Short mmCIF file of C-alpha atoms in Angstrom, two decimals:
data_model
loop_
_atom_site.label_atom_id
_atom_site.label_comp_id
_atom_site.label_asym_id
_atom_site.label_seq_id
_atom_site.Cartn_x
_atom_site.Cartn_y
_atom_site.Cartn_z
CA UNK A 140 2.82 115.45 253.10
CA UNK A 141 2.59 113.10 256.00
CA UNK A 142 4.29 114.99 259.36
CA UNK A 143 6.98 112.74 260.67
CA UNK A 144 6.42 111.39 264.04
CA UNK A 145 8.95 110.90 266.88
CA UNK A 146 8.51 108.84 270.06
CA UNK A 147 10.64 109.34 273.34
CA UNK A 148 10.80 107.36 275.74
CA UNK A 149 12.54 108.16 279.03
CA UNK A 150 12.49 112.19 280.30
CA UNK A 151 15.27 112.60 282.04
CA UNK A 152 18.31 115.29 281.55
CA UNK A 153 18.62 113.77 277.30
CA UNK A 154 15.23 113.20 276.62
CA UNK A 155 13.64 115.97 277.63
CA UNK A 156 15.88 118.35 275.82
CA UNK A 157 15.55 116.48 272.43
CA UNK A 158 11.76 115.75 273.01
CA UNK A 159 12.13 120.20 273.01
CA UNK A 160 14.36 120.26 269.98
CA UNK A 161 12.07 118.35 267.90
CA UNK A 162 9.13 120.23 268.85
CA UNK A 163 10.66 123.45 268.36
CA UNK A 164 10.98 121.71 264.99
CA UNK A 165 7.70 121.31 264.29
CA UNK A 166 7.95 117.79 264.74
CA UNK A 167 4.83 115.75 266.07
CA UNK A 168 6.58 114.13 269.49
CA UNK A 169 5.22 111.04 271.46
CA UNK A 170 7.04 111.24 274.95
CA UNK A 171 6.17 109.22 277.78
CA UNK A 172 8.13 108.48 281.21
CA UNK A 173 7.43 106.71 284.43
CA UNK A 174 7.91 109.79 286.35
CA UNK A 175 4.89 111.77 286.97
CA UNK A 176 6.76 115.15 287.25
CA UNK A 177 8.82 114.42 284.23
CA UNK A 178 6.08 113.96 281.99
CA UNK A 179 4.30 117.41 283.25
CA UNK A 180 7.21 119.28 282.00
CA UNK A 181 6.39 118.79 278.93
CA UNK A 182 2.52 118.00 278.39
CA UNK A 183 1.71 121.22 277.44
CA UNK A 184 4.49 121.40 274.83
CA UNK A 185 4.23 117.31 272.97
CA UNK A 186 1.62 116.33 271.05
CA UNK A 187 1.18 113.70 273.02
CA UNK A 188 2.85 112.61 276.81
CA UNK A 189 1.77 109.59 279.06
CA UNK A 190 2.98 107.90 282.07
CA UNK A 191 3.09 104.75 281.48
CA UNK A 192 5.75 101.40 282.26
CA UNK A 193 7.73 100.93 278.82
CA UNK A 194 8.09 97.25 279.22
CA UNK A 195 4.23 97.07 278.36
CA UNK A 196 3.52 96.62 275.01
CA UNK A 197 -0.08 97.74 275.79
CA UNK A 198 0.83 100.95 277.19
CA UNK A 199 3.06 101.43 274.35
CA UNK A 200 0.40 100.44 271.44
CA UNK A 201 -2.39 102.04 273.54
CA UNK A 202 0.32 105.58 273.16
CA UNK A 203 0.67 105.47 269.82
CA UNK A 204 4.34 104.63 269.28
CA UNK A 205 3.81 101.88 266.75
CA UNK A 206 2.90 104.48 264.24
CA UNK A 207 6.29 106.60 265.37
CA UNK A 208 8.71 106.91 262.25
CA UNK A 209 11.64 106.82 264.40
CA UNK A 210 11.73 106.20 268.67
CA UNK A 211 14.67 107.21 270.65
CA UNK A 212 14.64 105.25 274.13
CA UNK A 213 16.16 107.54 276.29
CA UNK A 214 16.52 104.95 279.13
CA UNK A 215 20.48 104.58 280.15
CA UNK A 216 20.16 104.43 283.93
CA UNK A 217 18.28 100.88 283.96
CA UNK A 218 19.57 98.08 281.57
CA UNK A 219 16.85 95.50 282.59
CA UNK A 220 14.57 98.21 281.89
CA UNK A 221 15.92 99.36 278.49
CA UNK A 222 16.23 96.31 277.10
CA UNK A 223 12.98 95.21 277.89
CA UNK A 224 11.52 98.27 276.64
CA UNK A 225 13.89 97.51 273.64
CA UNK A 226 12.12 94.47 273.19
CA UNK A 227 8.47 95.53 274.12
CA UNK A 228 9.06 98.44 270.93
CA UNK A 229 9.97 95.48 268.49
CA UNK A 230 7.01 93.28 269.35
CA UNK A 231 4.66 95.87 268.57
CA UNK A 232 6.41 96.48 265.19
CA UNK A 233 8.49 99.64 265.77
CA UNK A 234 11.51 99.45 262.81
CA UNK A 235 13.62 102.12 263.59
CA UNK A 236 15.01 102.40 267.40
CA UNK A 237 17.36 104.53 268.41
CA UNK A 238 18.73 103.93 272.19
CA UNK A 239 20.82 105.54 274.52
CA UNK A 240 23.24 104.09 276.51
CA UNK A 241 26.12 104.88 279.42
CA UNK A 242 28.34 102.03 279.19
CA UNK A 243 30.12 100.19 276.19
CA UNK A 244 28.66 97.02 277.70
CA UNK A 245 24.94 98.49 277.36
CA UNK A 246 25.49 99.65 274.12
CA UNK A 247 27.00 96.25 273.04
CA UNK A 248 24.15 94.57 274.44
CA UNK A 249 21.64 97.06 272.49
CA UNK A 250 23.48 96.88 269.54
CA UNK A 251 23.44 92.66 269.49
CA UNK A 252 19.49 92.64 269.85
CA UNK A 253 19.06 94.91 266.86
CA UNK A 254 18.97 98.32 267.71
CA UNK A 255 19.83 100.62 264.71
CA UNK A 256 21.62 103.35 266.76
CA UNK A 257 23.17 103.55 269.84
CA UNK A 258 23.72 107.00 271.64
CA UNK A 259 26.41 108.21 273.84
CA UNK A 260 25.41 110.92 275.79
CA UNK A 261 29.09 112.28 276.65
CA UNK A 262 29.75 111.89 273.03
CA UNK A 263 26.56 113.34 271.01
CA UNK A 264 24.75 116.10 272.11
CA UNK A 265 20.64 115.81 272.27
CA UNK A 266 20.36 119.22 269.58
CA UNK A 267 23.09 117.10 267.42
CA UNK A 268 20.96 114.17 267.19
CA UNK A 269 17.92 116.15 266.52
CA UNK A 270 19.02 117.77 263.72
CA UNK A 271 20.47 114.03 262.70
CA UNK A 272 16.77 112.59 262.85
CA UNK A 273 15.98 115.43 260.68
CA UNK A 274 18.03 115.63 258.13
CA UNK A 275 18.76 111.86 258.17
CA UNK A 276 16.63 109.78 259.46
CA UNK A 277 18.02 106.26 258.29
CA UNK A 278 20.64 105.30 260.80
CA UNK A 279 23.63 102.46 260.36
CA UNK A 280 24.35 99.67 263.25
CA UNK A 281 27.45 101.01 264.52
CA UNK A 282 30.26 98.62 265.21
CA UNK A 283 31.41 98.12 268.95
CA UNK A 284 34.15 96.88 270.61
CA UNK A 285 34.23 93.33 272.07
CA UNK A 286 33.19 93.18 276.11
CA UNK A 287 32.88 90.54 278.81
CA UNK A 288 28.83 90.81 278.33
CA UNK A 289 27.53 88.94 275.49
CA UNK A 290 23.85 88.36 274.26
CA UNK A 291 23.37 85.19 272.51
CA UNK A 292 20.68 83.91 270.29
CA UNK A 293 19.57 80.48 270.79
CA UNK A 294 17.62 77.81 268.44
CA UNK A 295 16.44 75.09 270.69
CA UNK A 296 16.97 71.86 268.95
CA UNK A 297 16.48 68.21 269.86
CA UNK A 298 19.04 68.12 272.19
CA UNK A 299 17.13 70.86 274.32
CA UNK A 300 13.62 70.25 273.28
CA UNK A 301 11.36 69.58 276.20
CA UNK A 302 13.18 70.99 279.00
CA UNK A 303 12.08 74.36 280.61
CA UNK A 304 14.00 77.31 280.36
CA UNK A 305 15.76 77.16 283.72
CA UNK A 306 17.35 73.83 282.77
CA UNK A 307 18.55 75.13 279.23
CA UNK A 308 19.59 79.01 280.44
CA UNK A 309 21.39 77.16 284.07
CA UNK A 310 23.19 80.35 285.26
CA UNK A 311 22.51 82.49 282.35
CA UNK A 312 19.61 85.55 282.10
CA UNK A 313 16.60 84.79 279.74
CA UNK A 314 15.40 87.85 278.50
CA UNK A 315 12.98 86.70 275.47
CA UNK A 316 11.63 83.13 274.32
CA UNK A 317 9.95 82.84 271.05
CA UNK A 318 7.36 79.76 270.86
CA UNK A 319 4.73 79.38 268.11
CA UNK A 320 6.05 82.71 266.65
CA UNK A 321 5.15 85.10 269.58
CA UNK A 322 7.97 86.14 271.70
CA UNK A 323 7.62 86.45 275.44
CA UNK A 324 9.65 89.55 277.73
CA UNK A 325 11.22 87.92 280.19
CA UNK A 326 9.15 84.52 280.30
CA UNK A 327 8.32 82.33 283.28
CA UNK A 328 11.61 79.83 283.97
CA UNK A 329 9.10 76.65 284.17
CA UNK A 330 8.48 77.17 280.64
CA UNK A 331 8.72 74.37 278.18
CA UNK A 332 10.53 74.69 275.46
CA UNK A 333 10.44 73.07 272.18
CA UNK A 334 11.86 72.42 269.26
CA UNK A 335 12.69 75.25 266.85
CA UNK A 336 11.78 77.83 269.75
CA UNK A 337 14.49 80.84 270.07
CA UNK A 338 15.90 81.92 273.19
CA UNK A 339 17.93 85.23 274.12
CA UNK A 340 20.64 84.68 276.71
CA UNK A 341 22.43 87.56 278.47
CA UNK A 342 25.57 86.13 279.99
CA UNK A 343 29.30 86.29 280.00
CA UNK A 344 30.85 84.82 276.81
CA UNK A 345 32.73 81.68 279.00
CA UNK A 346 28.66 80.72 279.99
CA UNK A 347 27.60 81.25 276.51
CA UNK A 348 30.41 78.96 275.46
CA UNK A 349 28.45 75.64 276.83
CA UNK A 350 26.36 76.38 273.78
CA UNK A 351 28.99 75.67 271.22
CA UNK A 352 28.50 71.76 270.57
#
């Protein structure tokens, strides 16, 4: 029988004590962390830890959490950074992500790109959600309520083709372009875009209304 694997990303106070739960488990556990000294707490215990930038999809291949069953991004301090990470996991083909977050407006945010759980800290415990993964390891997109932080999802068509992505986004955040069927984190502003290519706006939902024609 195949021995389920777990990635963590993120070591801080959450992390680190589910990355323990699950190995006291007997679960194989990926963790990795930015933080040197975070990451030595718990090499000797994890079958496998790394310091490494999340937002890489390298770093993350090159680690071994495309192969995880289920990853648990433990990153609620830094939204730029968790959603980037967010979208650095599905780009290497990670299916299920669960993600931790510290503000209904994070979790919205997570929750509109496609992540199949979001975590509350002050509301689940880490030893509550391991025994969860356990026991239950397919998770349902959890409904949230509306906020003043929207992510939108954008099909360029002929009306935008072949302008960059400065001119189309104006005041709005670009965090992903899809052209030719690859998707780019974060991609360069002078970009062209063309026709059929998808965009993913982070703004406010009166800027995302300019979209609406």
């Amino acid at each position: 029988m195949k021995k389920e694997t777990y990635g963590i990303i993120g070591l801080g106070r959450f992390g680190s004590v589910l990355a323990k739960e699950l190995i006291d488990q007997g679960k194989r556990v990926i963790v990795s962390d930015i933080d040197e000294e975070a990451v030595k707490e718990l090499q000797d215990h994890a079958d496998f830890a790394y310091i490494l930038d999340s937002t890489h999809t390298i770093a993350l291949k090159e680690a071994g959490y495309a192969n995880a069953d289920v990853v648990i991004l433990s990153i609620g301090e830094n939204l730029e950074s968790s959603i980037l990470t967010f979208m650095a996991l599905k780009e290497i083909g990670v299916k299920n992500i669960i993600a931790k977050a510290n503000s209904s407006t994070h979790g919205q945010i997570l929750s509109k790109l496609g992540v199949n759980k979001v975590i509350y800290p002050e509301k689940e415990s880490a030893k509550r959600l391991a025994k969860i993964l356990i026991t239950n390891p397919n998770f349902e997109i959890i409904d949230l309520s509306a906020n003043t932080i929207k992510v939108a999802k954008l099909l360029v068509d002929e009306n935008l083709a072949g302008k960059t992505l400065q001119t189309i986004s104006q005041n709005l955040k670009v965090i992903a372009h899809k052209q030719h069927d690859i998707w780019s984190i974060m991609p360069n502003l002078e970009t062209t875009a063309y026709l059929n290519d998808i965009l993913m706006l982070l703004g406010t939902q009166e800027e995302l209304n300019q979209y609406e024609y």
